[in-house]
Amino acid sequence: MPSPAEQRLATPTRSQFETAQPEAAQFEDASARVMKRAVELAACTDLEGGLQRLFCSPAMQETHRRLQGWMHAAGMATRIDAAGNLIGRRAAAAGGGRSVLIGSHLDTVVNAGRFDGTLGVLLGLGLAELCQQAGASLPVSLDVIGFSEEEGIRYQSPYIGSRALAGDLRPGDPLLERLDDGGVRLADALTHFGCDTAELNTAAYAASDVAAFIEPHIEQGPVLEEAGLPLGVVTGVAGQTRACFRFTGEMGHAGTVPMALRKDPMPAAARFIVEVEQAAKRRPGLLATVGRLELTPNVANVIPAEVAVRLDLRHIDDSERETGFVKVHRAAMQIAKQAGIGCRLEWCEQQAATVCDAGCQAILGDAIAEEGLPTHAMASGAGHDAVVMANRFPSGILFLRCAGGVSHHPDESVSQADVATALRVLWRALLKIADREPQPAGGLATRA
Ligand code: HGY
Ligand code: MN
Ligand code: MN
Protein backbone atom coordinates (compact mmCIF):
# COMPACT_ATOMS: atom_id res chain seq x y z
CA MET A 1 0.00 0.00 0.00
CA PRO A 2 1.47 3.40 -0.90
CA SER A 3 2.81 5.48 1.94
CA PRO A 4 0.74 8.49 3.09
CA ALA A 5 3.10 10.72 1.11
CA GLU A 6 2.61 8.67 -2.08
CA GLN A 7 -1.12 8.73 -1.44
CA ARG A 8 -1.13 12.43 -2.04
CA LEU A 9 -3.70 12.88 -4.76
CA ALA A 10 -1.88 13.35 -8.02
CA THR A 11 -3.59 15.44 -10.66
CA PRO A 12 -6.59 13.29 -11.50
CA THR A 13 -6.90 11.19 -14.61
CA ARG A 14 -10.13 10.69 -16.62
CA SER A 15 -12.92 8.71 -15.04
CA GLN A 16 -12.42 4.96 -15.30
CA PHE A 17 -15.92 3.81 -14.51
CA GLU A 18 -19.48 4.68 -15.25
CA THR A 19 -21.86 5.33 -12.43
CA ALA A 20 -25.41 6.60 -12.46
CA GLN A 21 -25.57 10.38 -12.17
CA PRO A 22 -28.21 12.31 -10.20
CA GLU A 23 -30.68 14.38 -12.22
CA ALA A 24 -30.19 18.15 -12.26
CA ALA A 25 -33.41 18.55 -10.26
CA GLN A 26 -32.05 16.27 -7.57
CA PHE A 27 -29.17 18.69 -6.96
CA GLU A 28 -31.72 21.51 -6.60
CA ASP A 29 -33.81 19.44 -4.18
CA ALA A 30 -30.70 18.54 -2.22
CA SER A 31 -29.74 22.21 -1.89
CA ALA A 32 -33.21 23.02 -0.56
CA ARG A 33 -32.79 20.26 2.05
CA VAL A 34 -29.41 21.72 3.10
CA MET A 35 -30.94 25.17 3.64
CA LYS A 36 -33.94 23.78 5.53
CA ARG A 37 -31.78 21.57 7.77
CA ALA A 38 -29.43 24.46 8.54
CA VAL A 39 -32.43 26.32 9.98
CA GLU A 40 -33.53 23.21 11.88
CA LEU A 41 -30.08 22.53 13.37
CA ALA A 42 -29.78 26.19 14.41
CA ALA A 43 -32.57 25.41 16.85
CA CYS A 44 -30.25 22.92 18.57
CA THR A 45 -28.65 25.46 20.88
CA ASP A 46 -27.47 25.87 24.46
CA LEU A 47 -28.27 29.60 24.34
CA GLU A 48 -31.64 31.29 24.83
CA GLY A 49 -32.30 33.50 21.79
CA GLY A 50 -29.17 32.60 19.83
CA LEU A 51 -27.03 29.75 18.49
CA GLN A 52 -24.35 28.31 20.72
CA ARG A 53 -23.50 24.60 20.45
CA LEU A 54 -20.61 23.62 22.66
CA PHE A 55 -18.53 20.48 22.88
CA CYS A 56 -20.46 17.53 24.39
CA SER A 57 -23.44 19.72 25.23
CA PRO A 58 -27.16 18.82 25.20
CA ALA A 59 -27.47 20.87 21.99
CA MET A 60 -24.76 18.71 20.42
CA GLN A 61 -26.61 15.56 21.53
CA GLU A 62 -29.81 16.82 19.84
CA THR A 63 -27.87 17.77 16.71
CA HIS A 64 -26.45 14.25 16.52
CA ARG A 65 -29.94 12.77 16.96
CA ARG A 66 -31.35 14.73 14.03
CA LEU A 67 -28.37 14.14 11.74
CA GLN A 68 -28.37 10.42 12.53
CA GLY A 69 -32.05 10.27 11.60
CA TRP A 70 -31.34 11.81 8.20
CA MET A 71 -28.26 9.62 7.71
CA HIS A 72 -30.14 6.43 8.52
CA ALA A 73 -32.88 7.45 6.05
CA ALA A 74 -30.10 7.83 3.45
CA GLY A 75 -29.02 4.25 4.10
CA MET A 76 -25.93 5.24 6.08
CA ALA A 77 -24.51 3.56 9.16
CA THR A 78 -23.67 6.03 11.93
CA ARG A 79 -21.50 6.14 15.04
CA ILE A 80 -20.25 8.59 17.65
CA ASP A 81 -16.55 8.02 18.22
CA ALA A 82 -14.60 8.31 21.50
CA ALA A 83 -13.97 12.05 20.90
CA GLY A 84 -17.65 12.84 20.32
CA ASN A 85 -17.38 13.06 16.52
CA LEU A 86 -20.43 11.98 14.50
CA ILE A 87 -19.60 9.77 11.51
CA GLY A 88 -22.11 8.61 8.88
CA ARG A 89 -20.89 6.06 6.33
CA ARG A 90 -22.18 5.15 2.88
CA ALA A 91 -20.20 1.96 2.21
CA ALA A 92 -18.30 1.28 -1.00
CA ALA A 93 -20.24 -0.76 -3.57
CA ALA A 94 -18.05 -3.80 -3.31
CA GLY A 95 -17.33 -3.43 0.41
CA GLY A 96 -13.83 -2.59 1.61
CA GLY A 97 -12.23 0.23 -0.33
CA ARG A 98 -10.74 3.39 1.10
CA SER A 99 -12.89 6.22 2.42
CA VAL A 100 -13.48 9.72 1.18
CA LEU A 101 -14.13 11.87 4.24
CA ILE A 102 -16.32 14.94 3.77
CA GLY A 103 -17.40 17.19 6.61
CA SER A 104 -16.63 19.93 9.07
CA HIS A 105 -17.38 20.87 12.69
CA LEU A 106 -20.75 20.88 14.47
CA ASP A 107 -19.71 23.02 17.43
CA THR A 108 -20.14 26.78 17.15
CA VAL A 109 -18.95 30.00 18.72
CA VAL A 110 -21.30 32.00 20.99
CA ASN A 111 -24.27 33.66 19.22
CA ALA A 112 -23.08 32.03 16.02
CA GLY A 113 -24.30 31.83 12.47
CA ARG A 114 -26.00 28.66 11.24
CA PHE A 115 -23.50 27.76 8.46
CA ASP A 116 -19.98 27.90 9.99
CA GLY A 117 -19.07 24.21 10.20
CA THR A 118 -22.60 22.80 9.97
CA LEU A 119 -22.84 23.56 6.25
CA GLY A 120 -19.94 21.19 5.51
CA VAL A 121 -21.68 18.33 7.32
CA LEU A 122 -25.00 19.01 5.57
CA LEU A 123 -23.26 19.10 2.17
CA GLY A 124 -21.64 15.74 2.90
CA LEU A 125 -25.03 14.33 3.89
CA GLY A 126 -26.58 15.82 0.74
CA LEU A 127 -23.93 14.09 -1.35
CA ALA A 128 -24.67 10.75 0.31
CA GLU A 129 -28.38 11.21 -0.44
CA LEU A 130 -27.57 12.01 -4.08
CA CYS A 131 -25.54 8.80 -4.26
CA GLN A 132 -28.49 6.90 -2.85
CA GLN A 133 -30.98 8.53 -5.25
CA ALA A 134 -28.76 7.85 -8.26
CA GLY A 135 -27.96 4.33 -7.10
CA ALA A 136 -24.31 5.27 -7.44
CA SER A 137 -21.84 2.44 -7.21
CA LEU A 138 -18.45 3.70 -6.05
CA PRO A 139 -15.21 1.91 -5.14
CA VAL A 140 -14.89 4.15 -2.08
CA SER A 141 -16.90 4.67 1.07
CA LEU A 142 -18.24 8.15 1.71
CA ASP A 143 -17.81 9.08 5.38
CA VAL A 144 -19.65 12.23 6.44
CA ILE A 145 -17.91 13.71 9.49
CA GLY A 146 -19.33 16.09 12.10
CA PHE A 147 -16.36 17.09 14.25
CA SER A 148 -17.06 17.58 17.96
CA GLU A 149 -14.96 20.66 18.77
CA GLU A 150 -13.18 22.94 16.30
CA GLU A 151 -13.71 26.40 17.78
CA GLY A 152 -12.15 25.64 21.14
CA ILE A 153 -14.78 27.59 23.07
CA ARG A 154 -15.51 25.22 25.97
CA TYR A 155 -11.94 24.09 26.69
CA GLN A 156 -9.97 26.90 25.04
CA SER A 157 -8.41 24.29 22.75
CA PRO A 158 -9.42 23.98 19.09
CA TYR A 159 -9.58 20.89 16.86
CA ILE A 160 -10.28 18.27 19.57
CA GLY A 161 -12.42 16.11 17.24
CA SER A 162 -10.15 16.29 14.19
CA ARG A 163 -7.09 15.67 16.38
CA ALA A 164 -8.70 12.38 17.43
CA LEU A 165 -9.46 11.36 13.82
CA ALA A 166 -5.90 12.22 12.81
CA GLY A 167 -4.51 10.11 15.65
CA ASP A 168 -3.21 13.13 17.63
CA LEU A 169 -5.42 12.70 20.72
CA ARG A 170 -4.62 9.57 22.67
CA PRO A 171 -5.72 8.25 26.10
CA GLY A 172 -3.77 10.09 28.81
CA ASP A 173 -3.27 13.25 26.74
CA PRO A 174 -2.86 16.18 29.21
CA LEU A 175 -5.59 18.01 27.28
CA LEU A 176 -8.10 15.56 28.79
CA GLU A 177 -7.39 17.12 32.20
CA ARG A 178 -8.27 20.65 31.13
CA LEU A 179 -11.20 22.23 33.00
CA ASP A 180 -14.05 24.26 31.51
CA ASP A 181 -15.47 27.39 33.19
CA GLY A 182 -17.61 25.12 35.37
CA GLY A 183 -14.65 23.04 36.52
CA VAL A 184 -15.61 19.99 34.41
CA ARG A 185 -12.63 17.94 33.12
CA LEU A 186 -12.60 17.44 29.38
CA ALA A 187 -12.43 13.66 29.92
CA ASP A 188 -15.51 13.80 32.17
CA ALA A 189 -17.43 15.82 29.60
CA LEU A 190 -16.75 13.07 27.07
CA THR A 191 -17.72 10.33 29.54
CA HIS A 192 -20.95 12.14 30.39
CA PHE A 193 -21.61 12.46 26.65
CA GLY A 194 -21.39 8.66 26.39
CA CYS A 195 -17.81 8.39 25.10
CA ASP A 196 -15.04 6.21 26.48
CA THR A 197 -11.74 8.11 26.43
CA ALA A 198 -9.88 4.81 26.88
CA GLU A 199 -11.06 4.11 23.31
CA LEU A 200 -9.59 7.30 21.80
CA ASN A 201 -7.13 5.24 19.76
CA THR A 202 -10.07 3.71 17.89
CA ALA A 203 -11.22 7.17 16.73
CA ALA A 204 -8.13 7.49 14.54
CA TYR A 205 -8.37 6.66 10.84
CA ALA A 206 -5.33 4.89 9.41
CA ALA A 207 -3.69 6.98 6.69
CA SER A 208 -3.93 3.95 4.41
CA ASP A 209 -7.74 3.89 4.79
CA VAL A 210 -8.38 7.44 3.59
CA ALA A 211 -8.30 8.54 -0.05
CA ALA A 212 -8.90 12.21 0.84
CA PHE A 213 -10.57 14.59 3.28
CA ILE A 214 -12.61 17.44 1.76
CA GLU A 215 -13.96 20.24 3.96
CA PRO A 216 -16.68 22.38 2.38
CA HIS A 217 -16.89 25.63 4.42
CA ILE A 218 -18.12 29.21 4.11
CA GLU A 219 -15.32 31.63 3.28
CA GLN A 220 -16.01 33.82 6.32
CA GLY A 221 -14.61 36.74 4.33
CA PRO A 222 -15.61 39.05 1.42
CA VAL A 223 -13.24 37.85 -1.34
CA LEU A 224 -15.57 35.53 -3.29
CA GLU A 225 -18.50 37.93 -3.06
CA GLU A 226 -16.34 40.82 -4.34
CA ALA A 227 -15.09 38.57 -7.18
CA GLY A 228 -18.67 37.56 -8.00
CA LEU A 229 -17.82 33.88 -7.56
CA PRO A 230 -19.76 31.17 -5.72
CA LEU A 231 -16.81 28.90 -4.89
CA GLY A 232 -13.09 29.02 -4.17
CA VAL A 233 -10.32 26.46 -3.69
CA VAL A 234 -8.21 26.98 -0.58
CA THR A 235 -4.44 26.85 -1.15
CA GLY A 236 -3.44 27.13 2.50
CA VAL A 237 -4.55 28.13 6.01
CA ALA A 238 -2.83 30.71 8.20
CA GLY A 239 -0.99 29.44 11.27
CA GLN A 240 -2.37 30.28 14.70
CA THR A 241 -0.94 30.94 18.13
CA ARG A 242 -3.41 30.89 21.02
CA ALA A 243 -1.99 31.90 24.41
CA CYS A 244 -3.06 33.02 27.88
CA PHE A 245 -1.13 35.73 29.78
CA ARG A 246 -2.03 36.01 33.48
CA PHE A 247 -1.31 39.49 34.97
CA THR A 248 -1.38 39.27 38.78
CA GLY A 249 -1.49 42.05 41.39
CA GLU A 250 -3.07 42.74 44.79
CA MET A 251 -6.80 42.67 45.25
CA GLY A 252 -8.14 45.65 47.19
CA HIS A 253 -11.03 47.94 48.03
CA ALA A 254 -11.78 50.34 45.16
CA GLY A 255 -12.65 53.08 47.64
CA THR A 256 -9.79 52.93 50.10
CA VAL A 257 -6.50 51.87 48.45
CA PRO A 258 -4.61 55.02 47.34
CA MET A 259 -3.61 54.95 43.66
CA ALA A 260 0.08 55.19 44.54
CA LEU A 261 -0.11 52.05 46.65
CA ARG A 262 -1.98 49.86 44.18
CA LYS A 263 -0.69 46.77 42.41
CA ASP A 264 -3.54 46.75 39.91
CA PRO A 265 -3.10 44.23 37.02
CA MET A 266 -5.83 45.82 34.89
CA PRO A 267 -3.94 48.94 33.64
CA ALA A 268 -0.95 46.71 32.81
CA ALA A 269 -3.16 44.27 30.91
CA ALA A 270 -4.70 47.22 29.08
CA ARG A 271 -1.25 48.53 28.05
CA PHE A 272 -0.37 45.03 26.88
CA ILE A 273 -3.52 44.81 24.75
CA VAL A 274 -2.72 48.16 23.10
CA GLU A 275 0.85 46.94 22.48
CA VAL A 276 -0.51 43.73 20.88
CA GLU A 277 -2.55 45.86 18.46
CA GLN A 278 0.43 48.10 17.67
CA ALA A 279 2.76 45.12 17.15
CA ALA A 280 0.33 43.61 14.65
CA LYS A 281 -0.05 46.90 12.80
CA ARG A 282 3.73 47.10 12.49
CA ARG A 283 4.02 43.59 10.98
CA PRO A 284 2.21 43.17 7.59
CA GLY A 285 -0.05 40.15 7.51
CA LEU A 286 -0.04 39.62 11.28
CA LEU A 287 -3.54 39.47 12.80
CA ALA A 288 -3.75 39.82 16.58
CA THR A 289 -6.91 39.58 18.64
CA VAL A 290 -7.72 39.69 22.34
CA GLY A 291 -11.27 38.38 22.40
CA ARG A 292 -11.50 37.23 25.98
CA LEU A 293 -10.50 38.60 29.39
CA GLU A 294 -11.01 36.76 32.65
CA LEU A 295 -10.95 38.89 35.82
CA THR A 296 -10.65 37.64 39.36
CA PRO A 297 -12.82 38.41 41.27
CA ASN A 298 -14.55 40.36 38.43
CA VAL A 299 -16.37 42.77 40.78
CA ALA A 300 -16.70 46.48 39.93
CA ASN A 301 -15.66 47.83 43.34
CA VAL A 302 -12.69 45.51 43.85
CA ILE A 303 -9.20 46.04 42.44
CA PRO A 304 -8.62 42.79 40.50
CA ALA A 305 -6.24 40.20 41.84
CA GLU A 306 -5.72 38.82 38.36
CA VAL A 307 -6.47 39.59 34.71
CA ALA A 308 -6.11 36.71 32.23
CA VAL A 309 -5.63 37.92 28.65
CA ARG A 310 -6.38 35.40 25.92
CA LEU A 311 -4.48 36.14 22.74
CA ASP A 312 -5.10 34.88 19.17
CA LEU A 313 -2.24 35.55 16.74
CA ARG A 314 -2.26 34.53 13.04
CA HIS A 315 -0.10 34.83 9.96
CA ILE A 316 0.20 32.79 6.75
CA ASP A 317 4.00 32.76 7.32
CA ASP A 318 4.96 30.82 10.48
CA SER A 319 8.25 32.65 11.07
CA GLU A 320 6.44 36.01 10.99
CA ARG A 321 3.86 34.72 13.47
CA GLU A 322 6.50 33.26 15.77
CA THR A 323 8.56 36.48 15.68
CA GLY A 324 5.42 38.47 16.42
CA PHE A 325 4.66 36.23 19.40
CA VAL A 326 8.19 36.60 20.81
CA LYS A 327 7.76 40.39 20.65
CA VAL A 328 4.38 40.50 22.41
CA HIS A 329 5.56 37.97 24.99
CA ARG A 330 8.56 40.20 25.77
CA ALA A 331 6.29 43.25 25.92
CA ALA A 332 4.00 41.55 28.45
CA MET A 333 6.91 40.83 30.78
CA GLN A 334 8.34 44.39 30.46
CA ILE A 335 4.96 46.05 31.07
CA ALA A 336 4.37 43.90 34.16
CA LYS A 337 7.85 44.64 35.53
CA GLN A 338 7.41 48.39 35.09
CA ALA A 339 4.05 48.16 36.86
CA GLY A 340 5.51 46.14 39.71
CA ILE A 341 3.08 43.29 39.16
CA GLY A 342 3.41 39.67 38.05
CA CYS A 343 2.84 38.19 34.62
CA ARG A 344 3.14 34.61 33.44
CA LEU A 345 2.47 32.94 30.16
CA GLU A 346 0.10 30.23 31.34
CA TRP A 347 0.00 28.27 28.08
CA CYS A 348 0.46 28.61 24.40
CA GLU A 349 -0.83 26.42 21.56
CA GLN A 350 0.72 26.71 18.11
CA GLN A 351 -0.86 25.48 14.89
CA ALA A 352 1.48 25.76 11.91
CA ALA A 353 0.30 27.26 8.63
CA THR A 354 -0.99 24.49 6.38
CA VAL A 355 -0.74 23.98 2.62
CA CYS A 356 -3.70 22.07 1.17
CA ASP A 357 -2.89 18.90 -0.78
CA ALA A 358 -2.04 19.76 -4.40
CA GLY A 359 -4.04 16.84 -5.71
CA CYS A 360 -7.13 17.86 -3.75
CA GLN A 361 -6.73 21.43 -4.99
CA ALA A 362 -6.48 20.18 -8.58
CA ILE A 363 -9.53 17.93 -8.21
CA LEU A 364 -11.65 20.72 -6.72
CA GLY A 365 -10.36 23.19 -9.32
CA ASP A 366 -11.12 20.83 -12.21
CA ALA A 367 -14.57 20.08 -10.79
CA ILE A 368 -15.33 23.81 -10.59
CA ALA A 369 -14.04 24.32 -14.14
CA GLU A 370 -16.25 21.47 -15.39
CA GLU A 371 -19.17 23.43 -13.94
CA GLY A 372 -18.17 26.25 -16.29
CA LEU A 373 -16.91 28.47 -13.47
CA PRO A 374 -13.59 30.26 -12.99
CA THR A 375 -11.36 28.50 -10.47
CA HIS A 376 -10.38 30.94 -7.73
CA ALA A 377 -7.46 29.83 -5.52
CA MET A 378 -7.23 31.60 -2.17
CA ALA A 379 -5.72 31.39 1.33
CA SER A 380 -7.77 31.08 4.50
CA GLY A 381 -7.19 33.32 7.54
CA ALA A 382 -9.73 31.28 9.46
CA GLY A 383 -8.72 27.95 10.94
CA HIS A 384 -10.43 24.72 9.84
CA ASP A 385 -10.31 21.06 10.85
CA ALA A 386 -8.50 20.43 7.57
CA VAL A 387 -5.33 21.92 9.08
CA VAL A 388 -5.19 18.97 11.50
CA MET A 389 -6.44 16.37 9.01
CA ALA A 390 -3.76 17.48 6.53
CA ASN A 391 -1.10 16.14 8.93
CA ARG A 392 -2.21 12.62 8.03
CA PHE A 393 -4.49 12.65 4.95
CA PRO A 394 -4.60 14.42 1.56
CA SER A 395 -6.90 17.31 2.50
CA GLY A 396 -8.67 20.08 0.60
CA ILE A 397 -11.08 22.89 1.43
CA LEU A 398 -13.89 24.12 -0.83
CA PHE A 399 -15.02 27.66 0.07
CA LEU A 400 -18.55 28.89 -0.49
CA ARG A 401 -19.35 32.60 -0.81
CA CYS A 402 -21.08 34.05 2.24
CA ALA A 403 -23.07 37.28 2.22
CA GLY A 404 -20.92 40.28 3.13
CA GLY A 405 -18.22 37.89 4.33
CA VAL A 406 -20.09 37.89 7.63
CA SER A 407 -19.40 34.98 10.00
CA HIS A 408 -19.33 34.20 13.72
CA HIS A 409 -22.56 36.22 13.70
CA PRO A 410 -26.29 35.40 13.44
CA ASP A 411 -26.43 37.20 10.06
CA GLU A 412 -24.13 34.59 8.47
CA SER A 413 -25.75 33.39 5.22
CA VAL A 414 -25.23 31.55 1.92
CA SER A 415 -27.48 31.31 -1.15
CA GLN A 416 -29.29 28.11 -2.10
CA ALA A 417 -27.97 28.52 -5.65
CA ASP A 418 -24.38 28.45 -4.36
CA VAL A 419 -25.20 25.40 -2.25
CA ALA A 420 -26.53 23.61 -5.37
CA THR A 421 -23.37 24.55 -7.27
CA ALA A 422 -21.24 23.28 -4.40
CA LEU A 423 -23.11 19.96 -4.43
CA ARG A 424 -22.48 19.54 -8.16
CA VAL A 425 -18.80 20.33 -7.69
CA LEU A 426 -18.52 17.96 -4.72
CA TRP A 427 -20.22 15.20 -6.77
CA ARG A 428 -17.64 15.68 -9.54
CA ALA A 429 -14.80 15.76 -7.02
CA LEU A 430 -16.06 12.58 -5.33
CA LEU A 431 -16.04 10.75 -8.68
CA LYS A 432 -12.58 12.06 -9.47
CA ILE A 433 -11.23 10.83 -6.16
CA ALA A 434 -13.00 7.49 -6.66
CA ASP A 435 -11.44 7.28 -10.13
CA ARG A 436 -8.05 7.23 -8.50
CA GLU A 437 -8.88 4.12 -6.53
CA PRO A 438 -7.92 0.61 -7.62
CA GLN A 439 -11.11 -1.04 -8.86
CA PRO A 440 -12.38 -3.84 -6.59
CA ALA A 441 -11.95 -7.43 -7.74
CA GLY A 442 -14.57 -7.93 -10.45
CA GLY A 443 -14.43 -4.16 -10.98
CA LEU A 444 -17.26 -1.73 -11.53
CA ALA A 445 -18.80 -0.71 -14.83
CA THR A 446 -15.98 0.98 -16.67
CA ARG A 447 -15.97 3.58 -19.41
CA ALA A 448 -15.33 2.31 -22.89
O1 HGY B 1 -11.09 30.75 14.75
C1 HGY B 1 -11.16 30.30 13.61
O2 HGY B 1 -10.40 30.65 12.73
C2 HGY B 1 -12.22 29.29 13.28
O3 HGY B 1 -13.44 29.94 13.17
N1 HGY B 1 -12.26 28.27 14.26
MN1 MN C 1 -15.66 29.41 13.28
MN1 MN D 1 -15.54 26.90 10.96
Tab-separated table of N, CA, C and O and ligand atoms in Angstrom, residues 105 107-109 116-117 150-151 217-218 220 382-384 407-408 412, ligand 2:
chain	number	residue	atom	x	y	z
A	105	HIS	N	-17.074	20.946	11.250
A	105	HIS	CA	-17.381	20.874	12.689
A	105	HIS	C	-18.848	21.195	12.978
A	105	HIS	O	-19.488	21.950	12.256
A	107	ASP	N	-19.688	22.058	16.327
A	107	ASP	CA	-19.714	23.020	17.433
A	107	ASP	C	-19.686	24.435	16.855
A	107	ASP	O	-19.307	24.636	15.691
A	108	THR	N	-20.093	25.400	17.675
A	108	THR	CA	-20.141	26.781	17.153
A	108	THR	C	-19.502	27.731	18.155
A	108	THR	O	-19.202	27.357	19.287
A	109	VAL	N	-19.337	28.966	17.756
A	109	VAL	CA	-18.953	30.005	18.720
A	109	VAL	C	-20.237	30.444	19.449
A	109	VAL	O	-21.294	29.830	19.315
A	116	ASP	N	-21.393	28.170	9.656
A	116	ASP	CA	-19.982	27.903	9.991
A	116	ASP	C	-19.881	26.485	10.541
A	116	ASP	O	-20.418	26.179	11.593
A	117	GLY	N	-19.222	25.613	9.785
A	117	GLY	CA	-19.069	24.207	10.195
A	117	GLY	C	-20.236	23.360	9.737
A	117	GLY	O	-20.081	22.468	8.881
A	150	GLU	N	-14.204	22.276	17.141
A	150	GLU	CA	-13.180	22.944	16.300
A	150	GLU	C	-12.888	24.326	16.855
A	150	GLU	O	-11.754	24.800	16.838
A	151	GLU	N	-13.898	25.007	17.372
A	151	GLU	CA	-13.711	26.401	17.779
A	151	GLU	C	-12.868	26.547	19.048
A	151	GLU	O	-12.226	27.566	19.263
A	217	HIS	N	-16.740	24.665	3.309
A	217	HIS	CA	-16.890	25.633	4.422
A	217	HIS	C	-17.183	27.007	3.856
A	217	HIS	O	-16.711	27.350	2.768
A	218	ILE	N	-17.916	27.825	4.567
A	218	ILE	CA	-18.118	29.207	4.110
A	218	ILE	C	-16.786	29.941	4.195
A	218	ILE	O	-15.953	29.635	5.043
A	220	GLN	N	-16.113	32.969	5.115
A	220	GLN	CA	-16.009	33.822	6.319
A	220	GLN	C	-15.231	35.109	6.001
A	220	GLN	O	-14.612	35.700	6.878
A	382	ALA	N	-9.033	32.025	8.415
A	382	ALA	CA	-9.734	31.285	9.465
A	382	ALA	C	-9.169	29.873	9.538
A	382	ALA	O	-8.746	29.306	8.530
A	383	GLY	N	-9.186	29.322	10.751
A	383	GLY	CA	-8.720	27.946	10.935
A	383	GLY	C	-9.815	26.971	10.561
A	383	GLY	O	-10.998	27.322	10.568
A	384	HIS	N	-9.440	25.763	10.193
A	384	HIS	CA	-10.425	24.716	9.845
A	384	HIS	C	-9.867	23.361	10.268
A	384	HIS	O	-8.638	23.195	10.375
A	407	SER	N	-19.415	36.290	9.341
A	407	SER	CA	-19.398	34.980	9.999
A	407	SER	C	-19.179	35.182	11.500
A	407	SER	O	-18.865	36.277	11.947
A	408	HIS	N	-19.371	34.085	12.253
A	408	HIS	CA	-19.326	34.201	13.723
A	408	HIS	C	-20.328	35.261	14.174
A	408	HIS	O	-20.065	36.057	15.070
A	412	GLU	N	-24.872	35.442	9.408
A	412	GLU	CA	-24.128	34.591	8.475
A	412	GLU	C	-25.098	33.952	7.466
A	412	GLU	O	-26.140	33.414	7.872
B	2	MN	MN	-15.659	29.407	13.275
